[in-house]
Short mmCIF file of C-alpha atoms in Angstrom, two decimals:
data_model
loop_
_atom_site.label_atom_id
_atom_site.label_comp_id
_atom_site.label_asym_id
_atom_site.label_seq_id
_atom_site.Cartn_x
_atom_site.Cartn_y
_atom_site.Cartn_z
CA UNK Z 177 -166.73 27.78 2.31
CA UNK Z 178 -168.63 24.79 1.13
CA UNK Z 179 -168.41 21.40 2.95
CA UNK Z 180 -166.10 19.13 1.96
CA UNK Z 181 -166.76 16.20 -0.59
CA UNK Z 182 -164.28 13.44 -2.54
CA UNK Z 183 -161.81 14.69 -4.08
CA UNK Z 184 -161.96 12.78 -7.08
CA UNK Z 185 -165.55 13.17 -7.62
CA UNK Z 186 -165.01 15.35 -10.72
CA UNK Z 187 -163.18 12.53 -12.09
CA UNK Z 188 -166.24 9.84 -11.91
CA UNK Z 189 -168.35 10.37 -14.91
CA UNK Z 190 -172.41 10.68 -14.55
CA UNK Z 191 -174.71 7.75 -16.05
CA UNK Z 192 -176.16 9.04 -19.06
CA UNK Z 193 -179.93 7.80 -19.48
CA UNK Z 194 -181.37 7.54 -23.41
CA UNK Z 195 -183.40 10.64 -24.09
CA UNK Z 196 -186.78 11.58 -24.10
CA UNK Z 197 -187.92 14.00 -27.02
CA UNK Z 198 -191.74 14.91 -27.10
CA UNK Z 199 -193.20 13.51 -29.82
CA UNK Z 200 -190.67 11.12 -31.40
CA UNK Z 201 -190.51 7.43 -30.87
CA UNK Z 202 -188.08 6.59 -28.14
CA UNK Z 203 -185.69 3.67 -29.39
CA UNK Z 204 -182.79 4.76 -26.94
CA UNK Z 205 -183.50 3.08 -23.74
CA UNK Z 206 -183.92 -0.86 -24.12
CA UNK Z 207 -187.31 -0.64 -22.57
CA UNK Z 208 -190.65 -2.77 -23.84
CA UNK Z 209 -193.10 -0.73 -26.05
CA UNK Z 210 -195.84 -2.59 -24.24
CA UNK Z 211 -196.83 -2.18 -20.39
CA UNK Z 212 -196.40 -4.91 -17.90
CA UNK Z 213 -198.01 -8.00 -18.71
CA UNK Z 214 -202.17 -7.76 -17.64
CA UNK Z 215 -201.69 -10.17 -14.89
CA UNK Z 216 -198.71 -8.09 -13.45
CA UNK Z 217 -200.31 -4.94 -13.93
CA UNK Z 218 -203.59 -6.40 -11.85
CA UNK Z 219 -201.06 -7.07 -9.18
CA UNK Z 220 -199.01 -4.01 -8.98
CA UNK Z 221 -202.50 -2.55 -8.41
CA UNK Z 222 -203.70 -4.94 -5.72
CA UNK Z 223 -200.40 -4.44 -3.87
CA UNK Z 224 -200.57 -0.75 -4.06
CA UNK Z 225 -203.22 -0.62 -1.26
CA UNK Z 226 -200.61 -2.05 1.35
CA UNK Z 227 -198.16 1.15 -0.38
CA UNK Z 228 -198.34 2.92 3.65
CA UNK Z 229 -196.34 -0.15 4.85
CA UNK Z 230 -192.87 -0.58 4.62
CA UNK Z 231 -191.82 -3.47 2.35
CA UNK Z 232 -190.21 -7.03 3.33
CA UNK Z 233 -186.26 -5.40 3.72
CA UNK Z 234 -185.48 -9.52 2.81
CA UNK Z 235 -188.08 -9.46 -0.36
CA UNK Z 236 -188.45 -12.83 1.10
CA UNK Z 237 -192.04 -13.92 -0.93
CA UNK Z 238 -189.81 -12.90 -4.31
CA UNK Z 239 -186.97 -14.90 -3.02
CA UNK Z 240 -188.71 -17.67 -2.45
CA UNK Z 241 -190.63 -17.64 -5.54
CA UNK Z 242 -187.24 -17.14 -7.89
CA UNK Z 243 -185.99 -20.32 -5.87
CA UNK Z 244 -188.86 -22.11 -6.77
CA UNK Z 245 -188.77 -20.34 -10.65
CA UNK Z 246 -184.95 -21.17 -10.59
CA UNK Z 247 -184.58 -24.52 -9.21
CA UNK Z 248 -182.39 -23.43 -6.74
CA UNK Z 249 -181.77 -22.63 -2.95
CA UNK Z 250 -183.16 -19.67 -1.31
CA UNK Z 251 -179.83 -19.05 0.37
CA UNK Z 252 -178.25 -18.74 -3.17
CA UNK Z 253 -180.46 -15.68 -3.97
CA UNK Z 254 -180.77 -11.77 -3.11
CA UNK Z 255 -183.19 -9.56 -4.80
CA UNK Z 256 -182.30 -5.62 -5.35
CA UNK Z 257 -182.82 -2.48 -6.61
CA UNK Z 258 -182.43 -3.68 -10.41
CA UNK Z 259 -179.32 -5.50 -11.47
CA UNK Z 260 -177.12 -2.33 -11.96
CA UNK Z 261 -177.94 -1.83 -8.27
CA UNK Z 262 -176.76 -5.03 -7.36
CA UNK Z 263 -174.02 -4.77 -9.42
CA UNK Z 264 -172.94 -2.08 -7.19
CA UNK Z 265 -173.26 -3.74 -4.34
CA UNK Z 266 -171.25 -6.78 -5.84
CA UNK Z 267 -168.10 -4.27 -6.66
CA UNK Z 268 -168.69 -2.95 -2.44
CA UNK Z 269 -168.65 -6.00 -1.61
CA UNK Z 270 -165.58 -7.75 -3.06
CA UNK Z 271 -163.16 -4.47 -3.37
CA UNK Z 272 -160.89 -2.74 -1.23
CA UNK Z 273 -160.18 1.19 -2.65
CA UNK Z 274 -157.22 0.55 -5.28
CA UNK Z 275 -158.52 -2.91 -6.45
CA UNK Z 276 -159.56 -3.75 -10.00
CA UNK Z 277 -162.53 -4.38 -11.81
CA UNK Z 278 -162.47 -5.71 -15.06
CA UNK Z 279 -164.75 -5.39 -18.30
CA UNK Z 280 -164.91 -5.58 -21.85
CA UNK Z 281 -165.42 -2.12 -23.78
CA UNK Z 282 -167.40 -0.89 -24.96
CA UNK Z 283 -169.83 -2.33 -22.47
CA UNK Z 284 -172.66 -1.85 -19.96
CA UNK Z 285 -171.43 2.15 -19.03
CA UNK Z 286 -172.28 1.99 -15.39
CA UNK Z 287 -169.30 -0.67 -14.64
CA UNK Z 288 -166.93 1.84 -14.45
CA UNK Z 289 -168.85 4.59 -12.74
CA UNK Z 290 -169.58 2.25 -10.00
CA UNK Z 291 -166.45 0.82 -9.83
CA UNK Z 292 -165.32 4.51 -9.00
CA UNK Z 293 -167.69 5.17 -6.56
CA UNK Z 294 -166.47 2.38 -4.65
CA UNK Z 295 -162.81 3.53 -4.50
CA UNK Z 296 -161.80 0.45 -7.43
CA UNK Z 297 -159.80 0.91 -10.33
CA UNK Z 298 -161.98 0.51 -13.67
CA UNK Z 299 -160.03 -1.80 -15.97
CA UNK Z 300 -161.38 -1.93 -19.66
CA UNK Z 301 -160.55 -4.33 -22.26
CA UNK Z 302 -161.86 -3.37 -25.87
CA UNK Z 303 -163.84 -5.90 -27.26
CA UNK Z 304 -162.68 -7.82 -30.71
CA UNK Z 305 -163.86 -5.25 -34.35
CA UNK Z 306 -166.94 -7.65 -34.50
CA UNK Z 307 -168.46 -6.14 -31.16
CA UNK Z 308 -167.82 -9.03 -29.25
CA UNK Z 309 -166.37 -9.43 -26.02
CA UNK Z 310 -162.59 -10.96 -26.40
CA UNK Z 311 -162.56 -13.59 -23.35
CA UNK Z 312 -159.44 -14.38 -23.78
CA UNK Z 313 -157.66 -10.64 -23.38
CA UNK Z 314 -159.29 -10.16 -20.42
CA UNK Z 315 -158.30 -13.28 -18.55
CA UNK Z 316 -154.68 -12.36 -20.12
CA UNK Z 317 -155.52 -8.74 -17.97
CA UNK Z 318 -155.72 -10.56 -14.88
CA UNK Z 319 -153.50 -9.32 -12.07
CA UNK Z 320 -152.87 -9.50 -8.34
CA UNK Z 321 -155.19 -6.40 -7.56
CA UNK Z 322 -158.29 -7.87 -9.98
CA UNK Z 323 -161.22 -8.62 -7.67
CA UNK Z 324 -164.49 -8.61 -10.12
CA UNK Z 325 -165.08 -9.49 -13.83
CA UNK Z 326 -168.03 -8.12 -15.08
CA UNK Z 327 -169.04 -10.03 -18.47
CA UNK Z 328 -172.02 -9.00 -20.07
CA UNK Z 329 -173.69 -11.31 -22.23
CA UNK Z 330 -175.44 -10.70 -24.64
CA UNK Z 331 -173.31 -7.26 -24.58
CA UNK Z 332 -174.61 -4.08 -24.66
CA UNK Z 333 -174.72 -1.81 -26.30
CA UNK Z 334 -173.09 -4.12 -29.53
CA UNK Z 335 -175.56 -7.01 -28.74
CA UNK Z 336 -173.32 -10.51 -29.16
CA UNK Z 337 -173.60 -13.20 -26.58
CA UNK Z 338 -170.65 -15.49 -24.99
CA UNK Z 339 -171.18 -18.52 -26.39
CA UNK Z 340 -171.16 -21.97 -23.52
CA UNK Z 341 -167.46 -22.91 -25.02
CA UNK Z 342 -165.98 -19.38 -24.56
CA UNK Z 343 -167.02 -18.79 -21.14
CA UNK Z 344 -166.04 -22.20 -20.09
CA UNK Z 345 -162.38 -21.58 -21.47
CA UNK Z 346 -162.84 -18.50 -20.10
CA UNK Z 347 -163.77 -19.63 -16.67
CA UNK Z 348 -161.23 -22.11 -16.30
CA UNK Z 349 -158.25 -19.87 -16.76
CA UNK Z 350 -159.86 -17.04 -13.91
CA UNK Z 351 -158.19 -17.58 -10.49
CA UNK Z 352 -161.00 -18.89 -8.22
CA UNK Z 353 -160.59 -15.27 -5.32
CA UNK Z 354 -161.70 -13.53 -8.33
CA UNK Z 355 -165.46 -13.16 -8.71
CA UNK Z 356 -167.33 -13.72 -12.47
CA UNK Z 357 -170.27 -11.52 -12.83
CA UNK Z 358 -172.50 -12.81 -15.37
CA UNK Z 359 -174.14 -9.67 -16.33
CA UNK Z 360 -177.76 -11.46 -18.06
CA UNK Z 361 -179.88 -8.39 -18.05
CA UNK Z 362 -181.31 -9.58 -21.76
CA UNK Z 363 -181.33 -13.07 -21.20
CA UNK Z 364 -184.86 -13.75 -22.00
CA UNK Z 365 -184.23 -12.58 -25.89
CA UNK Z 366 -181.35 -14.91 -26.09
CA UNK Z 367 -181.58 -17.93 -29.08
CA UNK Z 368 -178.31 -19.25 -28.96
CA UNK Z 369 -177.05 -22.30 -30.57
CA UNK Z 370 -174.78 -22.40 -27.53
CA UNK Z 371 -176.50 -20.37 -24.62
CA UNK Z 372 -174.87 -19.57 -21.45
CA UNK Z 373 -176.83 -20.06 -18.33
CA UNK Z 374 -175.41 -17.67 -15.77
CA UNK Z 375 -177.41 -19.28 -12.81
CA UNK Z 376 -176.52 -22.54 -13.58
CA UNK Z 377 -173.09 -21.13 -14.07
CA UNK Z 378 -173.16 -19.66 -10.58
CA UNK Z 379 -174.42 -22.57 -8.69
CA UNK Z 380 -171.25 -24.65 -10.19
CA UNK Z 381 -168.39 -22.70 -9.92
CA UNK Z 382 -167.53 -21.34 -6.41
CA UNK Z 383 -166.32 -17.59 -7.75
CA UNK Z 384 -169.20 -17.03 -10.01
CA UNK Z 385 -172.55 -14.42 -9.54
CA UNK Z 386 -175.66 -13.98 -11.66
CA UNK Z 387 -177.40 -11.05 -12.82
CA UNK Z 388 -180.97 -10.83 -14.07
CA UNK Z 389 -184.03 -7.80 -13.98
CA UNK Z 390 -187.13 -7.71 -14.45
CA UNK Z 391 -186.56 -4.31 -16.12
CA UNK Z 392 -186.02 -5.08 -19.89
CA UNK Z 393 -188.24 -8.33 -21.02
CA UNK Z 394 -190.79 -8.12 -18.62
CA UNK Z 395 -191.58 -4.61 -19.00
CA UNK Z 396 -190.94 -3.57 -15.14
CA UNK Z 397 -188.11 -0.73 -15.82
CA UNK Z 398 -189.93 1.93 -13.66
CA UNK Z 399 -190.39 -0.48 -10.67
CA UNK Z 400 -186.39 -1.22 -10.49
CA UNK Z 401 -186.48 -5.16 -9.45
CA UNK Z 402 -183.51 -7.62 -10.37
CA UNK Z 403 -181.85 -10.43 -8.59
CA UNK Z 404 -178.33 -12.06 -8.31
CA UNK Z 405 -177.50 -15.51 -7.72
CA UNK Z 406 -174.63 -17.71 -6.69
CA UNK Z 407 -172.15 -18.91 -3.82
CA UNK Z 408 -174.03 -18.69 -0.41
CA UNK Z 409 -171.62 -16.58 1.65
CA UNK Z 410 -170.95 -14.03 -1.42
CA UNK Z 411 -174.80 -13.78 -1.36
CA UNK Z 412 -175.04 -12.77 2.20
CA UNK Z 413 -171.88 -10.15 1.82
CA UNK Z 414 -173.92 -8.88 -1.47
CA UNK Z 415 -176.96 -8.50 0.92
CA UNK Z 416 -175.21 -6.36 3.68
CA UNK Z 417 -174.68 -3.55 0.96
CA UNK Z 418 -178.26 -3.38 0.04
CA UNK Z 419 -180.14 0.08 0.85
CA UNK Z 420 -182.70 -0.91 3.43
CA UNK Z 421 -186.26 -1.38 1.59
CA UNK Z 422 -184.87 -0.63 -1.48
CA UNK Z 423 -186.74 -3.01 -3.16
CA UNK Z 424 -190.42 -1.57 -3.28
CA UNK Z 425 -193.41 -3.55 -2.02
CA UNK Z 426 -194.74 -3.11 -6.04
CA UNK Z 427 -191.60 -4.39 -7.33
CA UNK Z 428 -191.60 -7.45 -5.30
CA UNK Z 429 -195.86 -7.88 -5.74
CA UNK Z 430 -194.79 -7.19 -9.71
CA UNK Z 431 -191.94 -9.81 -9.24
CA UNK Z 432 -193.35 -12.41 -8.71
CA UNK Z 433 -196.54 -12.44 -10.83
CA UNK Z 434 -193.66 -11.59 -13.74
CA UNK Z 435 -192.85 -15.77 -12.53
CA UNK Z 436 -196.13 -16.85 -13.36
CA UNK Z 437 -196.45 -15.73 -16.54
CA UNK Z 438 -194.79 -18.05 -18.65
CA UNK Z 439 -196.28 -18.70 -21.88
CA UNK Z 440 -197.37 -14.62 -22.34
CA UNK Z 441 -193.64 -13.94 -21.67
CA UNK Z 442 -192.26 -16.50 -24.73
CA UNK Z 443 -195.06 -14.64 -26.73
CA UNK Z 444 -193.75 -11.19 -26.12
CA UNK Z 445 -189.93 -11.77 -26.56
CA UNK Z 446 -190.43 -14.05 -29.50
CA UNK Z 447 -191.86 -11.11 -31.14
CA UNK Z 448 -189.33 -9.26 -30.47
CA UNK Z 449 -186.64 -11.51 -31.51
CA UNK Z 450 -188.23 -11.49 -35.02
CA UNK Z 451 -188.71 -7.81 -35.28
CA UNK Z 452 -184.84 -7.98 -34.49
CA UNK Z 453 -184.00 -9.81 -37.26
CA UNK Z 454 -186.16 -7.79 -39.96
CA UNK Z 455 -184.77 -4.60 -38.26
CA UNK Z 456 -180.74 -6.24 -38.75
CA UNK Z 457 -181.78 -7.43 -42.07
CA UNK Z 458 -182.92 -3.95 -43.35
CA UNK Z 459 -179.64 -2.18 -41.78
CA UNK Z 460 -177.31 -4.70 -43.13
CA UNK Z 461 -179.10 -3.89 -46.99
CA UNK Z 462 -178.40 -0.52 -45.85
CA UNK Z 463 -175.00 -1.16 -45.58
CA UNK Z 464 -174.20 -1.05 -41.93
CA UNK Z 465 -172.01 -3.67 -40.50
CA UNK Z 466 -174.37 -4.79 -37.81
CA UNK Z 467 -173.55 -7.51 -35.24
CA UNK Z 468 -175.95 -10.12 -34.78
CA UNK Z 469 -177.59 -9.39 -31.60
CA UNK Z 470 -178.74 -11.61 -28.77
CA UNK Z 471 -180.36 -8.78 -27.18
CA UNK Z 472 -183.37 -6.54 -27.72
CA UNK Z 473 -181.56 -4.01 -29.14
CA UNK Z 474 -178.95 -3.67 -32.33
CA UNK Z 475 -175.98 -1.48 -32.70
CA UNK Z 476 -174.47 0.51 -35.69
CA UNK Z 477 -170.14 0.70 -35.36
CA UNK Z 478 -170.76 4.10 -37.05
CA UNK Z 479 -167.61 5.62 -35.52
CA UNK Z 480 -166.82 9.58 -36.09
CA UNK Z 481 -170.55 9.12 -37.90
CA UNK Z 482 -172.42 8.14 -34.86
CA UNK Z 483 -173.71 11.99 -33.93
CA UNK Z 484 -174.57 12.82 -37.32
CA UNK Z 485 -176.54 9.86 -37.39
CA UNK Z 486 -178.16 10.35 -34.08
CA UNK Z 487 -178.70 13.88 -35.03
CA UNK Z 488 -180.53 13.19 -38.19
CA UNK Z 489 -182.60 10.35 -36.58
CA UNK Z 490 -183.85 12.80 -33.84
CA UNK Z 491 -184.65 15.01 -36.99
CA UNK Z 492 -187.26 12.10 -38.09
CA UNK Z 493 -188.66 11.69 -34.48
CA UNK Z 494 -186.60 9.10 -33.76
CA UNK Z 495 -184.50 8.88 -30.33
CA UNK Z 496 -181.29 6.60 -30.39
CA UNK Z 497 -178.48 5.78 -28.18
CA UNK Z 498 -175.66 7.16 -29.26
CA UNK Z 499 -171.98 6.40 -28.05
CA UNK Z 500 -170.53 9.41 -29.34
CA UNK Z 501 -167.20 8.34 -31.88
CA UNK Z 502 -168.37 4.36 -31.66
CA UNK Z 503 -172.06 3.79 -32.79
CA UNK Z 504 -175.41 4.10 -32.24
CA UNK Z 505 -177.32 1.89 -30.67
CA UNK Z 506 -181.58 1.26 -31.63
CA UNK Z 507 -183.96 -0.39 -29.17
CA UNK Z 508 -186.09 -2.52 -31.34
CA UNK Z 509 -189.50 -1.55 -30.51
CA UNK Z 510 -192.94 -2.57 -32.00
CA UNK Z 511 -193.14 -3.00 -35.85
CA UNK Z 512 -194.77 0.68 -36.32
CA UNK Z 513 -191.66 2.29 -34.23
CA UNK Z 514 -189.04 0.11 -36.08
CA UNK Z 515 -190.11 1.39 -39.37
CA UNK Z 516 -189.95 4.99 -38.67
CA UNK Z 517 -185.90 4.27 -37.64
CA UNK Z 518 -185.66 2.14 -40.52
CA UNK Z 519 -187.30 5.30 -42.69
CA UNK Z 520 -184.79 7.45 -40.77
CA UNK Z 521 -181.99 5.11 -41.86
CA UNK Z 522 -182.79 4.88 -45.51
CA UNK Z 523 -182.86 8.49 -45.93
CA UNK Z 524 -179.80 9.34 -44.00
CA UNK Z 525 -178.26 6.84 -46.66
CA UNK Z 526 -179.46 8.86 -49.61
CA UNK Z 527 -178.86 12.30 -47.75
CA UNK Z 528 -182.16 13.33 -47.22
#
């Protein structure tokens, strides 16, 4: 006999991570081309000396330095394991087994695999044809057993952002015991006309969190770091599901020299911004209905196509995300990388 386990294990899906494939350029992942910025990588190795000592369990130094970064109170702050880890500790935190989390679909995947671990019922709402999130049919989904809205803006995998107006609409028609999670992991390669700012968001509305990493524009993905913000006593439930030292001594040292980098940041996601534009601008010729993205990333509604196209990419050494019967989503990496998918693309057009 084999020990016992959940019984409904077998219905809570695994996360699927983007591929690696020897030799092909990995656009499936969302991750920076480029290493950590110099002045983070000089301080991931000066902190790796202390490596036999446990870290800060509080990441108190990186606290206190987002406050400061932030312009907000310390007390309105945790740090984790990368936002999907706090995410998880969000849903522990605010459900009882049978309540319901809400999100748009297609979305961030992991919503409702956590949601599932923690004994809450996954509630998705499909998003509008255009790939963006419709606001308006989940607050309409509300009911007595919802406990957590995640909304993640810009979206991914289709790449649109909530504009200011919609969430505000949005917002207003959310009962206040249900929490907001403003999911922001691609903030920093938002250039909105009408940007959302989740942490502002969060320090003004009593039933609303924050979500940021350091994994995706600052080029920290293998150090897991991310912090959420908002409402002090949510932040100290949050904090009581964290995994002791979870948050590595290098993550914290990487942290907060990320903070200080400022201008070389702008520099780096500015260039990606444009290279998302010529890469959009290229499918869209193509033919491909492409949403305009807010993210680092773009996505193809491909539908029953999406394999074949994933298929033929990996073919041309090219590694894409693909949502099997939706689309395909590309990471937009540096200009070399995003013409080898764009050469996959073209010839996948012409059928050869």
């Amino acid at each position: 006999m084999s020990p016992d386990v959940r019984s409904d294990l077998d219905a809570i899906p695994s996360y699927v991570p983007g591929a690696t494939v020897p030799g092909a350029v990995k656009l499936a992942s969302n991750e920076t081309t480029a290493g950590p910025l110099p002045s983070v990588a000089a301080a991931i190795v000066d902190a790796a000396a202390g490596v036999n000592r446990y870290p800060d369990i509080t990441a108190g130094a990186l606290v206190s330095r987002l406050a400061e970064f932030l312009g907000i109170p310390s007390r309105n702050i945790t740090a984790g394991c990368g936002s999907v880890a706090l995410c998880q500790q969000l849903v522990q935190a605010v459900c009882a087994p049978g309540d319901e989390v809400l999100h748009g679909w297609r979305s961030f995947e992991a919503y409702p695999i956590i949601a599932r671990i923690a004994h809450a019922v996954p509630v998705p709402v499909p998003n509008r044809a255009d790939g963006t999130l419709d606001l308006e049919a989940i607050a309409d989904a509300v009911t007595d057993r919802t406990r957590l809205i995640f909304v993640c803006t810009p979206n991914n995998p289709t790449g649109p952002a909530v504009s200011h107006a919609e969430l505000t609409a949005f917002l207003d028609r959310v009962p206040e015991r249900v929490t907001v999670a403003l999911d922001e992991a691609y903030y920093e390669y938002l250039r909105s006309d009408d940007p959302v700012d989740g942490v502002a968001e969060s320090m003004a509305r009593p039933n609303v969190v924050a979500l940021r990493t350091f994994s995706k524009a600052y080029g920290l993905a293998g150090l897991r770091v991310g912090y959420l913000t908002g409402p002090a006593d949510l932040i100290t439930s949050v904090g009581k599901m964290v995994v002791p030292f979870s948050v590595s001594s290098l993550a914290q040292a990487a942290g907060i020299a990320c903070l200080d980098a400022g201008d070389e940041l702008r520099a780096r996601t500015d260039a990606v911004v444009a290279e998302r534009t010529r890469v959009r601008d290229a499918l869209i010729d193509l033919g491909h209905a492409v949403p305009e993205s807010q993210a680092n990333f773009v996505w193809l509604p491909l539908g029953d196509a999406a394999a074949e196209f994933d298929s033929h990419c990996r073919g041309h050494l090219v590694v894409t995300r693909c949502f099997a019967g939706h689309g395909v989503r590309v990471t937009i990496g540096d200009p070399v990388e995003n013409d080898r998918l764009l050469d996959a693309a073209r010839a996948f057009v012409t059928g050869t």
